JSON list of C-alpha atoms in Angstrom, two decimals:
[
{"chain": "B", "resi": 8, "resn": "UNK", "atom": "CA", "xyz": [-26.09, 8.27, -4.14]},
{"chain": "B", "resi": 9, "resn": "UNK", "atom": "CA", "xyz": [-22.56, 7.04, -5.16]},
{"chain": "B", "resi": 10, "resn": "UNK", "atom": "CA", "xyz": [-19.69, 9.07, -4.13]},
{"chain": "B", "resi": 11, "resn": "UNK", "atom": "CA", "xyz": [-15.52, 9.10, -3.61]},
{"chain": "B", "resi": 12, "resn": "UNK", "atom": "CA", "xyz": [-13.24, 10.33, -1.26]},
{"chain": "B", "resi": 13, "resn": "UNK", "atom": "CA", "xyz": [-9.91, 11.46, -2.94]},
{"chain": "B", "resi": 14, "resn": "UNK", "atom": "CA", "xyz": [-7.62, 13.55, -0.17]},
{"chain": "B", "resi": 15, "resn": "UNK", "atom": "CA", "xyz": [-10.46, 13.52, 2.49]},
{"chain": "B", "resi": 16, "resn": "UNK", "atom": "CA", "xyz": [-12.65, 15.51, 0.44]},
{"chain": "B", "resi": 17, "resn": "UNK", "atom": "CA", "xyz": [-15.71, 14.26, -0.72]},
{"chain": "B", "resi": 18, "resn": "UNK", "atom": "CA", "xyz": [-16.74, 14.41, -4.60]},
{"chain": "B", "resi": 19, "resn": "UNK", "atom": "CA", "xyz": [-20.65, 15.13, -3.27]},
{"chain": "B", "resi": 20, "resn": "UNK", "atom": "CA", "xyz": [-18.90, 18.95, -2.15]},
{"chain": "B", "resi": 21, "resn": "UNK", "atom": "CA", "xyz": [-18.61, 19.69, -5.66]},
{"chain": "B", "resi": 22, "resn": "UNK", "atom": "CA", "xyz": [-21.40, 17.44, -7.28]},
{"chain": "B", "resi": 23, "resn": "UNK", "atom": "CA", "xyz": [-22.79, 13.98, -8.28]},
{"chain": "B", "resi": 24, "resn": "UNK", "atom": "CA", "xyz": [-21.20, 10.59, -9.46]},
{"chain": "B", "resi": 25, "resn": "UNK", "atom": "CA", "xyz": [-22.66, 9.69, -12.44]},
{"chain": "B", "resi": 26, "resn": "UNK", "atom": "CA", "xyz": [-21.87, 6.32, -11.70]},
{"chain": "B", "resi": 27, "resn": "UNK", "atom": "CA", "xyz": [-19.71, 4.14, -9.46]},
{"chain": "B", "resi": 28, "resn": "UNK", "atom": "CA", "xyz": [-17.23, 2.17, -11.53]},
{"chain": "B", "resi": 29, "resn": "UNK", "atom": "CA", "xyz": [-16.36, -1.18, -11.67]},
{"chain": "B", "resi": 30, "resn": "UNK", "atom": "CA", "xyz": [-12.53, -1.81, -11.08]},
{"chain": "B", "resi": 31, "resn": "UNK", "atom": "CA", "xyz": [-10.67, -3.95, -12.98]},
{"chain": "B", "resi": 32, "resn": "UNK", "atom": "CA", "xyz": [-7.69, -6.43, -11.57]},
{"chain": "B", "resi": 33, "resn": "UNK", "atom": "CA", "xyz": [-4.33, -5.40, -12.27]},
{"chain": "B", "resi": 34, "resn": "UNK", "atom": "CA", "xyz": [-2.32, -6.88, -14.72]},
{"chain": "B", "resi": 35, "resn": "UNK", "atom": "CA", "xyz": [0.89, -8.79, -14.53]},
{"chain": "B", "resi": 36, "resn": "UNK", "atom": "CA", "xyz": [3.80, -7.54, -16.44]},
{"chain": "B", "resi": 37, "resn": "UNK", "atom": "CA", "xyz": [5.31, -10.27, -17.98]},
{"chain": "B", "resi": 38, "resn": "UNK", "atom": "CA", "xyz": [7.53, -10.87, -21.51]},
{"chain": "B", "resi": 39, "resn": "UNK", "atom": "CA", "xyz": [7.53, -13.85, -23.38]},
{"chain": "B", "resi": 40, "resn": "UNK", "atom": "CA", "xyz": [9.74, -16.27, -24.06]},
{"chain": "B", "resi": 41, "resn": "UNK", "atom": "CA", "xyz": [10.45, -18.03, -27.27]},
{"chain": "B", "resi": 42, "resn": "UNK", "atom": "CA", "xyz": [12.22, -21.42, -27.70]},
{"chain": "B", "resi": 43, "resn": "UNK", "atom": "CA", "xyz": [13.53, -22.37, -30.56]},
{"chain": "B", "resi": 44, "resn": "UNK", "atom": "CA", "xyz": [11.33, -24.67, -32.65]},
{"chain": "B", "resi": 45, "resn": "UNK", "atom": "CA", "xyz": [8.36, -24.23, -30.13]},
{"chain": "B", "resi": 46, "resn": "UNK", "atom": "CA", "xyz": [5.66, -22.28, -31.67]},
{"chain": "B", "resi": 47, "resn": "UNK", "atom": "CA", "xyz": [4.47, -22.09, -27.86]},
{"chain": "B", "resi": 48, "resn": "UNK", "atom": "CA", "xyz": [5.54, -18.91, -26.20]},
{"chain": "B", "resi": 49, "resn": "UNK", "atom": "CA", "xyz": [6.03, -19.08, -22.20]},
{"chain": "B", "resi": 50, "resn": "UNK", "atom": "CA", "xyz": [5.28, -16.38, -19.69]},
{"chain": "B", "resi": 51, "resn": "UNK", "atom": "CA", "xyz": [7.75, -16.82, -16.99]},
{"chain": "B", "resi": 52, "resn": "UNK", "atom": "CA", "xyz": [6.20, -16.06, -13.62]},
{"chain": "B", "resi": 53, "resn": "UNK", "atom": "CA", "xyz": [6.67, -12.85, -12.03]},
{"chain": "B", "resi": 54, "resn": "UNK", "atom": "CA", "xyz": [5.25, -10.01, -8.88]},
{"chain": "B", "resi": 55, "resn": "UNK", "atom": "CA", "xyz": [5.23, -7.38, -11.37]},
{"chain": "B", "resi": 56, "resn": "UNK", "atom": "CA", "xyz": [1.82, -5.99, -12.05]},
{"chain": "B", "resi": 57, "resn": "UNK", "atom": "CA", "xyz": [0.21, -3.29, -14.03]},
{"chain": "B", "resi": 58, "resn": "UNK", "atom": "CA", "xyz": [-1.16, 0.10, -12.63]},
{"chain": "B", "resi": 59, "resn": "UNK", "atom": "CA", "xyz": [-4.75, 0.45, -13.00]},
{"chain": "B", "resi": 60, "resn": "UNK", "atom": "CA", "xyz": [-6.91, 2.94, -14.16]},
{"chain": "B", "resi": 61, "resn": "UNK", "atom": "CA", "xyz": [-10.30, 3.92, -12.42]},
{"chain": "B", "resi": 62, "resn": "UNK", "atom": "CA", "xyz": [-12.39, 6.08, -14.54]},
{"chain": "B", "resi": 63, "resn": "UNK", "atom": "CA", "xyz": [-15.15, 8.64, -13.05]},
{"chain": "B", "resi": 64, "resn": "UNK", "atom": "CA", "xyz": [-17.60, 11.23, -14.20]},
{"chain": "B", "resi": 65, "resn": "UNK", "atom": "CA", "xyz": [-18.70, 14.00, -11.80]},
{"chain": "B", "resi": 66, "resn": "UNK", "atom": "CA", "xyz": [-21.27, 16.40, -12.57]},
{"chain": "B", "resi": 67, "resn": "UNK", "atom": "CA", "xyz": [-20.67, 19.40, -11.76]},
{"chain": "B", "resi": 68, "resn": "UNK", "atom": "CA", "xyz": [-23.00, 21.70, -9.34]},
{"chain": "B", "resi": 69, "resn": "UNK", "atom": "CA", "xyz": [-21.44, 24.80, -10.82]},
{"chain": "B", "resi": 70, "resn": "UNK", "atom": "CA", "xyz": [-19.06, 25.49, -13.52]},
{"chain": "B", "resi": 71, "resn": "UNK", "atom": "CA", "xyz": [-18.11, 28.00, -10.92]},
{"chain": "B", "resi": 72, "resn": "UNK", "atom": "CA", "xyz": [-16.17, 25.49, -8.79]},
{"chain": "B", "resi": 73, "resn": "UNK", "atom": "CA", "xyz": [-14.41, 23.56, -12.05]},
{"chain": "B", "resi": 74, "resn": "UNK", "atom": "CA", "xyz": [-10.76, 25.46, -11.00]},
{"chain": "B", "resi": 75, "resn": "UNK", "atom": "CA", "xyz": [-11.69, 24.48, -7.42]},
{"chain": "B", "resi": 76, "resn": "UNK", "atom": "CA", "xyz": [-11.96, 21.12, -9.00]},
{"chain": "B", "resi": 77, "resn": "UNK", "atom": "CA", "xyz": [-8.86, 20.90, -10.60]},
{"chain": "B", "resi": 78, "resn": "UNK", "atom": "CA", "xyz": [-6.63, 21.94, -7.88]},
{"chain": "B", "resi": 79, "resn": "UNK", "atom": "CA", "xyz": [-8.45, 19.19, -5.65]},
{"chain": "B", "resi": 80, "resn": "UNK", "atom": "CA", "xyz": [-7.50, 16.67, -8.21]},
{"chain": "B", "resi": 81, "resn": "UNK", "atom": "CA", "xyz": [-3.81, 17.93, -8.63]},
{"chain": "B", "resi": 82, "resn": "UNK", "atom": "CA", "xyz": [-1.30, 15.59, -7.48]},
{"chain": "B", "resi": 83, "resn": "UNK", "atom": "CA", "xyz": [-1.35, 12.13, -5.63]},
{"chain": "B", "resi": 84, "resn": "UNK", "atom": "CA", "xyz": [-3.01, 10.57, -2.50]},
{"chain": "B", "resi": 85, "resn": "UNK", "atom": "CA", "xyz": [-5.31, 7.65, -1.24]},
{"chain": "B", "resi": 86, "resn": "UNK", "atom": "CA", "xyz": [-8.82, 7.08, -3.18]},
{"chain": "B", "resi": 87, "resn": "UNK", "atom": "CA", "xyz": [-12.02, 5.06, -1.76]},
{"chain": "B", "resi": 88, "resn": "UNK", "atom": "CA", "xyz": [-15.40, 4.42, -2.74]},
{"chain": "B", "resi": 89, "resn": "UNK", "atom": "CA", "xyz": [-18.89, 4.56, -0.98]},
{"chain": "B", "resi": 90, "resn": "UNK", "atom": "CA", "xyz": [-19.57, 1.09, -2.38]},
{"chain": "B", "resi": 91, "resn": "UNK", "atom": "CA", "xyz": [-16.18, 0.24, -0.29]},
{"chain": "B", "resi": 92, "resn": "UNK", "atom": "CA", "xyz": [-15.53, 1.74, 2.31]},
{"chain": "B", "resi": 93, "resn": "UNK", "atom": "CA", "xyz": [-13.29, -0.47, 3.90]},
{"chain": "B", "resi": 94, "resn": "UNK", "atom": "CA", "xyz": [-10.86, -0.09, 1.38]},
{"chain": "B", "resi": 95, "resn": "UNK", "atom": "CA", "xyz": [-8.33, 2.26, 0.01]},
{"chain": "B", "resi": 96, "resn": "UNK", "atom": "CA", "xyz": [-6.28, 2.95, -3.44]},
{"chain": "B", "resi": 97, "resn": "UNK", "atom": "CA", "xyz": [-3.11, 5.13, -3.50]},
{"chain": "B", "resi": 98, "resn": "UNK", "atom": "CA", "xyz": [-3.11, 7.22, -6.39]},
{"chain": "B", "resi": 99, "resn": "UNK", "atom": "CA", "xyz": [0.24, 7.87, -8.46]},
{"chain": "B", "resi": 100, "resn": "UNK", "atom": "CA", "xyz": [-1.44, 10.70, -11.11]},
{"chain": "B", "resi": 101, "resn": "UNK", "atom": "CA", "xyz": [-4.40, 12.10, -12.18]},
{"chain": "B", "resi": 102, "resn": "UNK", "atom": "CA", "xyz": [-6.15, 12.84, -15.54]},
{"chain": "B", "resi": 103, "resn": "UNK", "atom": "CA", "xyz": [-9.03, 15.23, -16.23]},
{"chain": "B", "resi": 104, "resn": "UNK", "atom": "CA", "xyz": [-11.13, 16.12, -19.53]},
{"chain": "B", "resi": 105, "resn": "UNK", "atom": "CA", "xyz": [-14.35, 18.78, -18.83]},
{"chain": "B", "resi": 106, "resn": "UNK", "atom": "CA", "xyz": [-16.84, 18.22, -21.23]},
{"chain": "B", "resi": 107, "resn": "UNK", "atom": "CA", "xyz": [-19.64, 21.64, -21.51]},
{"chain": "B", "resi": 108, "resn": "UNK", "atom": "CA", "xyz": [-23.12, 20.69, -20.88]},
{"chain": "B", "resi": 109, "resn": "UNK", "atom": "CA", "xyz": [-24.77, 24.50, -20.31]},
{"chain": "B", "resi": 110, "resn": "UNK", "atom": "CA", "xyz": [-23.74, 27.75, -19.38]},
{"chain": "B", "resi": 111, "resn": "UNK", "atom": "CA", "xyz": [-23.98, 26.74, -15.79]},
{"chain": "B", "resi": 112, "resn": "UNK", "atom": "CA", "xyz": [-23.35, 23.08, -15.44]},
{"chain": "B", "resi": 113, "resn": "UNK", "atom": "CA", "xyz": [-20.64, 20.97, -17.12]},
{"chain": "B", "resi": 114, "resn": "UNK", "atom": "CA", "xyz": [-19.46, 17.33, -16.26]},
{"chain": "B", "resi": 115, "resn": "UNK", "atom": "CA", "xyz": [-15.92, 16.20, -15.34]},
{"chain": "B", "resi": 116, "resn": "UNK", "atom": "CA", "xyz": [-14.36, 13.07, -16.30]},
{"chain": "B", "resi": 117, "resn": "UNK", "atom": "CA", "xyz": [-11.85, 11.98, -14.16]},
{"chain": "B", "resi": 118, "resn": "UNK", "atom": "CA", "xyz": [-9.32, 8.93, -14.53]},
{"chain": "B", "resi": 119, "resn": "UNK", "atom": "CA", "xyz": [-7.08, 7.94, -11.54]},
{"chain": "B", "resi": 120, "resn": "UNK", "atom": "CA", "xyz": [-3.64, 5.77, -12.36]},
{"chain": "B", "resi": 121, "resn": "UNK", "atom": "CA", "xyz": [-3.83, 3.92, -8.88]},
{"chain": "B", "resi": 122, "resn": "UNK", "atom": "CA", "xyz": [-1.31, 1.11, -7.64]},
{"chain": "B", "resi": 123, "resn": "UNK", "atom": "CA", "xyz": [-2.23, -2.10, -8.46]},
{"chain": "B", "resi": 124, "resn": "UNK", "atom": "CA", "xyz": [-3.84, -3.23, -5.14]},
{"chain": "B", "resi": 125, "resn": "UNK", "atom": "CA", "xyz": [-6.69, -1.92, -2.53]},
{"chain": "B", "resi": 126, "resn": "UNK", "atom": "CA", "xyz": [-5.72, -1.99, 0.66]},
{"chain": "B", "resi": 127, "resn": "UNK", "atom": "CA", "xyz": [-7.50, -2.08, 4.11]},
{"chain": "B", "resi": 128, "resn": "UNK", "atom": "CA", "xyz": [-8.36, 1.02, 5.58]},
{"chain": "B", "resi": 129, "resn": "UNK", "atom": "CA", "xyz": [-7.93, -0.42, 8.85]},
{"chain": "B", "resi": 130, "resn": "UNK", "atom": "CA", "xyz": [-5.27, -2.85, 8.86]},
{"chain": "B", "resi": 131, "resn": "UNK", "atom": "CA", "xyz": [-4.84, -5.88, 11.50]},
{"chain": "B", "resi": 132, "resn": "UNK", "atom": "CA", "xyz": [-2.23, -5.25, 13.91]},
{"chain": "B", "resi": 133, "resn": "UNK", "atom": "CA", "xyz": [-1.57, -7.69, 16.51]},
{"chain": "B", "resi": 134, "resn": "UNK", "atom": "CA", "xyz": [0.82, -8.78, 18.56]},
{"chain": "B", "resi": 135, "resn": "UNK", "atom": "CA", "xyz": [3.55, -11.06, 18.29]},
{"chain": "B", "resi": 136, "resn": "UNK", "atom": "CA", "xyz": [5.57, -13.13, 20.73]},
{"chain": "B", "resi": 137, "resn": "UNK", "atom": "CA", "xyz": [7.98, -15.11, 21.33]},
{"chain": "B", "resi": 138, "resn": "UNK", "atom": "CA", "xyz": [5.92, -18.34, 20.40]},
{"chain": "B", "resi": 139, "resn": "UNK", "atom": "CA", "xyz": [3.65, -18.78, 16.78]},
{"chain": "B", "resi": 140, "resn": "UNK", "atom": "CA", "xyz": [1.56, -16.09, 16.79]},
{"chain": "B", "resi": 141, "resn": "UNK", "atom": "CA", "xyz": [-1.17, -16.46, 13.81]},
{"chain": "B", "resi": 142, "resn": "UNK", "atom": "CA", "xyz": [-2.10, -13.70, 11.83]},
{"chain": "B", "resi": 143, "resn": "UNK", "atom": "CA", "xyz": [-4.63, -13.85, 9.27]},
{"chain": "B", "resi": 144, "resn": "UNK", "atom": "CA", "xyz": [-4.00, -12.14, 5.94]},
{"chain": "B", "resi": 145, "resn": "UNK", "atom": "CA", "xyz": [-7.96, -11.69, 4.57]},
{"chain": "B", "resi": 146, "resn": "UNK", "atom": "CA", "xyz": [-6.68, -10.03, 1.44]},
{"chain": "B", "resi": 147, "resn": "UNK", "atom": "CA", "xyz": [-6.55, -12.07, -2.08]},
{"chain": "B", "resi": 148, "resn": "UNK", "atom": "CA", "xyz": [-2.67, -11.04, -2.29]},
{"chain": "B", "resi": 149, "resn": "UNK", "atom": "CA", "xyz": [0.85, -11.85, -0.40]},
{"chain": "B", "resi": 150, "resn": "UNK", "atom": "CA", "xyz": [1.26, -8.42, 1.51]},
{"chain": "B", "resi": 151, "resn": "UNK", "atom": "CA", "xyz": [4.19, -6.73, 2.92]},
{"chain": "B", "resi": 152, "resn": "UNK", "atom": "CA", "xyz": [3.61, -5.86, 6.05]},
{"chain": "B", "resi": 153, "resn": "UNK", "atom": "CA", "xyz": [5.06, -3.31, 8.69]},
{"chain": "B", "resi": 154, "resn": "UNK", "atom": "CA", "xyz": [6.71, -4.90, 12.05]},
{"chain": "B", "resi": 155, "resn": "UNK", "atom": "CA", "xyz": [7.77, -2.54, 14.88]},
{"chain": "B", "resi": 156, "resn": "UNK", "atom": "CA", "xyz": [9.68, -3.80, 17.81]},
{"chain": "B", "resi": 157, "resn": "UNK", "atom": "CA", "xyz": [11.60, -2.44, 20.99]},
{"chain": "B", "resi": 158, "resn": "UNK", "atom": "CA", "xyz": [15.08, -4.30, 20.97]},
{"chain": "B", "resi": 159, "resn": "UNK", "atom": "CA", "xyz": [16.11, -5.25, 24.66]},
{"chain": "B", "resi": 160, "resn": "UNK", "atom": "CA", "xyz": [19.30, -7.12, 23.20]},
{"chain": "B", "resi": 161, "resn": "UNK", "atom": "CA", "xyz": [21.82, -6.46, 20.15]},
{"chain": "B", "resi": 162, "resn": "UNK", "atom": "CA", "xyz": [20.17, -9.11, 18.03]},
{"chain": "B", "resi": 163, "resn": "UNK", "atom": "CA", "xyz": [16.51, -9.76, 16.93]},
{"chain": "B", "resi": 164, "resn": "UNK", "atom": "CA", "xyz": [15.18, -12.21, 14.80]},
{"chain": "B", "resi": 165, "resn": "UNK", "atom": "CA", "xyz": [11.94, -12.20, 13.29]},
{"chain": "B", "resi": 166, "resn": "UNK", "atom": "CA", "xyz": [10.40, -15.18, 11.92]},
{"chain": "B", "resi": 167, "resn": "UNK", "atom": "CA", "xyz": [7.61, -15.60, 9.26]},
{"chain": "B", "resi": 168, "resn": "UNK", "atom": "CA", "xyz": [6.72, -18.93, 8.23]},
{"chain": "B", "resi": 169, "resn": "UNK", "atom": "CA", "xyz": [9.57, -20.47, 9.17]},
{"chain": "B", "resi": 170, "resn": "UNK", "atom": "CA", "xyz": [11.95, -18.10, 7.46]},
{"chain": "B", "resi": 171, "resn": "UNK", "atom": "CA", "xyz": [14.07, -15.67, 9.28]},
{"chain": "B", "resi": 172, "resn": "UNK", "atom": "CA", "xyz": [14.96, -11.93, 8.79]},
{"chain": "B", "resi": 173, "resn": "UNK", "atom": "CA", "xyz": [17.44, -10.60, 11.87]},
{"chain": "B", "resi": 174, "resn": "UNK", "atom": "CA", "xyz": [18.23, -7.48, 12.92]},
{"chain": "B", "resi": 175, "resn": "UNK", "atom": "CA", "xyz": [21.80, -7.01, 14.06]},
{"chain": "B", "resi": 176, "resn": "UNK", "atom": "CA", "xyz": [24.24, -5.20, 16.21]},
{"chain": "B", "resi": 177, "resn": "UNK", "atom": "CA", "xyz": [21.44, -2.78, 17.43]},
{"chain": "B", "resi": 178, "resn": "UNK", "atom": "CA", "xyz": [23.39, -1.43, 20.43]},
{"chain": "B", "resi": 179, "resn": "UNK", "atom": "CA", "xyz": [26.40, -0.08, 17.64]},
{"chain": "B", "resi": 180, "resn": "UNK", "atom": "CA", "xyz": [23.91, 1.86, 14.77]},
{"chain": "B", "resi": 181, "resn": "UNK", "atom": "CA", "xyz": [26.60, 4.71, 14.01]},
{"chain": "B", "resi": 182, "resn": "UNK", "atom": "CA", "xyz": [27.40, 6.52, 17.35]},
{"chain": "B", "resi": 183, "resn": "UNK", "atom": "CA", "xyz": [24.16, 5.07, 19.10]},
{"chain": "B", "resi": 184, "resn": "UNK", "atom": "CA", "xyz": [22.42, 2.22, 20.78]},
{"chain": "B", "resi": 185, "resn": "UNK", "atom": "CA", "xyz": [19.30, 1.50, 19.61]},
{"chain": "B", "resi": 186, "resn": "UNK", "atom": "CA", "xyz": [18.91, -0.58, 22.68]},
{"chain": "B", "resi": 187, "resn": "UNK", "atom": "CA", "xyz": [15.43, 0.22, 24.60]},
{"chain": "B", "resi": 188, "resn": "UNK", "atom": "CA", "xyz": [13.95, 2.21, 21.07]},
{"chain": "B", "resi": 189, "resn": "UNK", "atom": "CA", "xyz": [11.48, 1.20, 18.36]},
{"chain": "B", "resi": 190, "resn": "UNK", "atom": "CA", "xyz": [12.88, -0.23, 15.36]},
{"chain": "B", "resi": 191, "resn": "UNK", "atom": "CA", "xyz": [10.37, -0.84, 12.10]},
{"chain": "B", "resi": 192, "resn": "UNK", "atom": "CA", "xyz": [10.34, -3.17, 9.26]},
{"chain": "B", "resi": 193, "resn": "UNK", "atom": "CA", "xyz": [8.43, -1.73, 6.52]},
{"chain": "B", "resi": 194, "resn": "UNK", "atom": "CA", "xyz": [8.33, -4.84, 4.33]},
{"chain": "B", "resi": 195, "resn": "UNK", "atom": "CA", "xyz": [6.98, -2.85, 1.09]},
{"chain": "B", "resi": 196, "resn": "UNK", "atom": "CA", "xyz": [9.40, 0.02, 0.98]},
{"chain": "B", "resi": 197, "resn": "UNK", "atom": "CA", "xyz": [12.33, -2.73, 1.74]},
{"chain": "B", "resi": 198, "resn": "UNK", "atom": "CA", "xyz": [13.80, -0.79, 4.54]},
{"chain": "B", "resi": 199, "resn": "UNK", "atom": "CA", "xyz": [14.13, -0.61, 8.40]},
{"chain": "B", "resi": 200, "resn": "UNK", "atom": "CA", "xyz": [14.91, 2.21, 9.90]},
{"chain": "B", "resi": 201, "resn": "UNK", "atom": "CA", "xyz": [14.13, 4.06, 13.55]},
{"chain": "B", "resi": 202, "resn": "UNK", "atom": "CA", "xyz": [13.07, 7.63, 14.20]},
{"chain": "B", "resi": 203, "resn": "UNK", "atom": "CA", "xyz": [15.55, 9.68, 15.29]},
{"chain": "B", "resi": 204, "resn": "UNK", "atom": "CA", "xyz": [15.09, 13.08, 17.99]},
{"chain": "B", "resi": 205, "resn": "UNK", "atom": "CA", "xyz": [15.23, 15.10, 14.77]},
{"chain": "B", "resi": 206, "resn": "UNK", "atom": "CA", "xyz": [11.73, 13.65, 13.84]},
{"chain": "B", "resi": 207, "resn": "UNK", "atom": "CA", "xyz": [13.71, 12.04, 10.83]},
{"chain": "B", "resi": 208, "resn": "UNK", "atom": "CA", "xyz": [13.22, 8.51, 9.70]},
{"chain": "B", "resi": 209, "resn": "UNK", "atom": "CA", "xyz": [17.23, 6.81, 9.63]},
{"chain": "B", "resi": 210, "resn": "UNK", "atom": "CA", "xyz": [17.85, 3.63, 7.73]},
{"chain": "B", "resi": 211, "resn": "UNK", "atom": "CA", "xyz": [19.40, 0.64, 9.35]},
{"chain": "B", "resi": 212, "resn": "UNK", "atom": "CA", "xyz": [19.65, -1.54, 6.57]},
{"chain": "B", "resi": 213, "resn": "UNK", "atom": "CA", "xyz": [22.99, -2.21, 6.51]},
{"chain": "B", "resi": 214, "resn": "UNK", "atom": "CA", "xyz": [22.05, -4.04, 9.94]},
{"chain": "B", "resi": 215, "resn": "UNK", "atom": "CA", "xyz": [19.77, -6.09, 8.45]},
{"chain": "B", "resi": 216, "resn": "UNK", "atom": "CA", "xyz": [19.77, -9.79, 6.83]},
{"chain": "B", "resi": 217, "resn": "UNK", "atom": "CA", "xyz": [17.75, -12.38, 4.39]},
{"chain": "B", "resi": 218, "resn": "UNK", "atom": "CA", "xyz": [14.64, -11.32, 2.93]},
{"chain": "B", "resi": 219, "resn": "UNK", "atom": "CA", "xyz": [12.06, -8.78, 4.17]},
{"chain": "B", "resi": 220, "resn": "UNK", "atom": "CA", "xyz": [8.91, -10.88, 5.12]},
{"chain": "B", "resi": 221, "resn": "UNK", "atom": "CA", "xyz": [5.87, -11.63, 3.07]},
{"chain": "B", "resi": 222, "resn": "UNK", "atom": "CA", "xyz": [2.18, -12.78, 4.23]},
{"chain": "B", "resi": 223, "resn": "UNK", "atom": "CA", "xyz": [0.79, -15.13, 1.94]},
{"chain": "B", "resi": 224, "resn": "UNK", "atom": "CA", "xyz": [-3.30, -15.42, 2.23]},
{"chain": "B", "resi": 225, "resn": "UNK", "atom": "CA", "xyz": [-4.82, -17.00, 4.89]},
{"chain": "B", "resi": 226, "resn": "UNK", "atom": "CA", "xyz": [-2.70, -18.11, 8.28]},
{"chain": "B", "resi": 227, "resn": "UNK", "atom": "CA", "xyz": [0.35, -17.12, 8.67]},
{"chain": "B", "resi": 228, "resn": "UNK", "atom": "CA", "xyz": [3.09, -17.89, 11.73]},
{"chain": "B", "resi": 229, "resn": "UNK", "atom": "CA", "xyz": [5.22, -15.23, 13.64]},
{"chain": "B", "resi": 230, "resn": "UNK", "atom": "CA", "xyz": [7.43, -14.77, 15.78]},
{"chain": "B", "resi": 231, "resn": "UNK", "atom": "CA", "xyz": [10.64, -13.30, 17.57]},
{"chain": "B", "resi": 232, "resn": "UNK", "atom": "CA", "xyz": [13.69, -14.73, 19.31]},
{"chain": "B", "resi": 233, "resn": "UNK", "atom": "CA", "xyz": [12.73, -12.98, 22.58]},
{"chain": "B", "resi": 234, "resn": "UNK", "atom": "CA", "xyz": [15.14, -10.09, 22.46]},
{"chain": "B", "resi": 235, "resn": "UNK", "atom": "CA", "xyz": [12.54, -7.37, 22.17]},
{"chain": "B", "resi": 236, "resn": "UNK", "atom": "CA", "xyz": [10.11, -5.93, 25.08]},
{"chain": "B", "resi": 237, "resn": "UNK", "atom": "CA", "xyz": [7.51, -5.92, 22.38]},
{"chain": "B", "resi": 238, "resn": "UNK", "atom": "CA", "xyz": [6.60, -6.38, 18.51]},
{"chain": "B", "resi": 239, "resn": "UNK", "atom": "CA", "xyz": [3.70, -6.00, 16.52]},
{"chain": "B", "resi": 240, "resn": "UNK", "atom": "CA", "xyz": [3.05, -6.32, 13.26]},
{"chain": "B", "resi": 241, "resn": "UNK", "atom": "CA", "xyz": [0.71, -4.56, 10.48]},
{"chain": "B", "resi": 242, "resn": "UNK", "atom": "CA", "xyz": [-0.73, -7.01, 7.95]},
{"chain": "B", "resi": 243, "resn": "UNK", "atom": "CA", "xyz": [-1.07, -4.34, 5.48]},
{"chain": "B", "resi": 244, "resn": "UNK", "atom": "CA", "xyz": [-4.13, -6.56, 3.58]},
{"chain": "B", "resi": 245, "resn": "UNK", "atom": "CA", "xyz": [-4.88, -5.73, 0.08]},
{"chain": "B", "resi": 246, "resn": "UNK", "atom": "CA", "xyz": [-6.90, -7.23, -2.55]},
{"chain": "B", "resi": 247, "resn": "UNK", "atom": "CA", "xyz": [-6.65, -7.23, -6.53]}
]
């Protein structure tokens, strides 16, 4: 039997998929453009996509567990399926509408607004040296991945298919050196930033320069300038 994992808790705890769904792909978001005189309208390309909407209906062992229900389903979090278990969708909101089938069952339909992607539930992570590394992105979209490094100089320069994002003045971040610590790259959230002995993340972006990197599908090539004791990077697949 079909089931989902929403939070780490498993829908067969409080009763049965009706169904798995079928997902549908993510939209792009994109607003025409009229020329004059052209009765053709153009979509101008564009990364912007859609949210998506995966629909469920759970029936219920118990009415008695429908509040138990609702608080499970209140708020946001990561989403898989049985049928996939390799994959993962991160879940922005949640919608519910109970429907009364007797005085002791009742069914639940349940619609997640997910981000547009799935993503792998266990990521590649390799890593990367000084010389074209190749790393395989498996997914059927560009993803941003994460790249963490140890600096062992003041400048570091990663390189993704022949295009460069550096790191700089590492050894002057405020009042500290950086120098010797792990540095990360999260390529989705457009920000680097270290961990500091407060257990808070700090952002370094002001040292940083160019473009964060993107994976396109298929093989990619990375590397560093040789200023770090060691990288590695998180391809962060996903699929439409």
């Amino acid at each position: 039997m079909s089931y989902f994992i929403f939070n780490n808790i498993n829908s067969r705890d409080f009763g049965l998929l009706k169904r798995s769904p079928v997902i549908n792909k993510s939209q792009t978001v994109a607003n025409p453009v009229t020329i004059p005189d052209n009765p053709v309208k153009l979509y101008p390309a564009t990364l912007n996509r859609d949210e998506i909407q995966i629909t469920v209906t759970l029936g219920l062992k118990s009415r008695a567990v429908l509040r138990s229900v609702y608080a499970w389903l209140d708020g946001i979090g990561t989403l898989s399926f049985s049928t996939e278990p390799d994959k993962f969708y991160i879940v922005q909101k949640t919608a519910t509408s109970s429907e009364y089938l007797s005085a002791r069952f009742a069914e639940i339909e349940i619609t997640f607004i997910c981000q547009p992607f799935a993503y792998a539930v266990n990521p590649t992570v390799q890593a990367v040296t000084a010389s074209n590394t190749e790393v395989n992105n498996v997914g059927t979209v560009f993803s941003a991945p994460e790249i963490r490094f140890i600096p062992t100089s003041d400048n570091v320069i990663v390189t993704v298919n022949n295009v460069d994002f550096s790191v700089e003045n590492l050894s002057q971040v405020g009042t500290q050196s950086l120098i010797g610590k792990e540095v990360v790259i999260d390529s989705e959230a457009h920000v680097t930033y270290f961990v500091g002995e407060d257990g808070r993340k700090w952002s370094v972006n002001d040292h940083t320069f160019n473009d964060y990197p993107r994976l396109h599908t298929g093989l990619n090539y990375v590397r560093h300038n040789g200023n770090v004791s060691e990288m590695s990077i998180n391809v962060r697949e996903r699929w439409l």
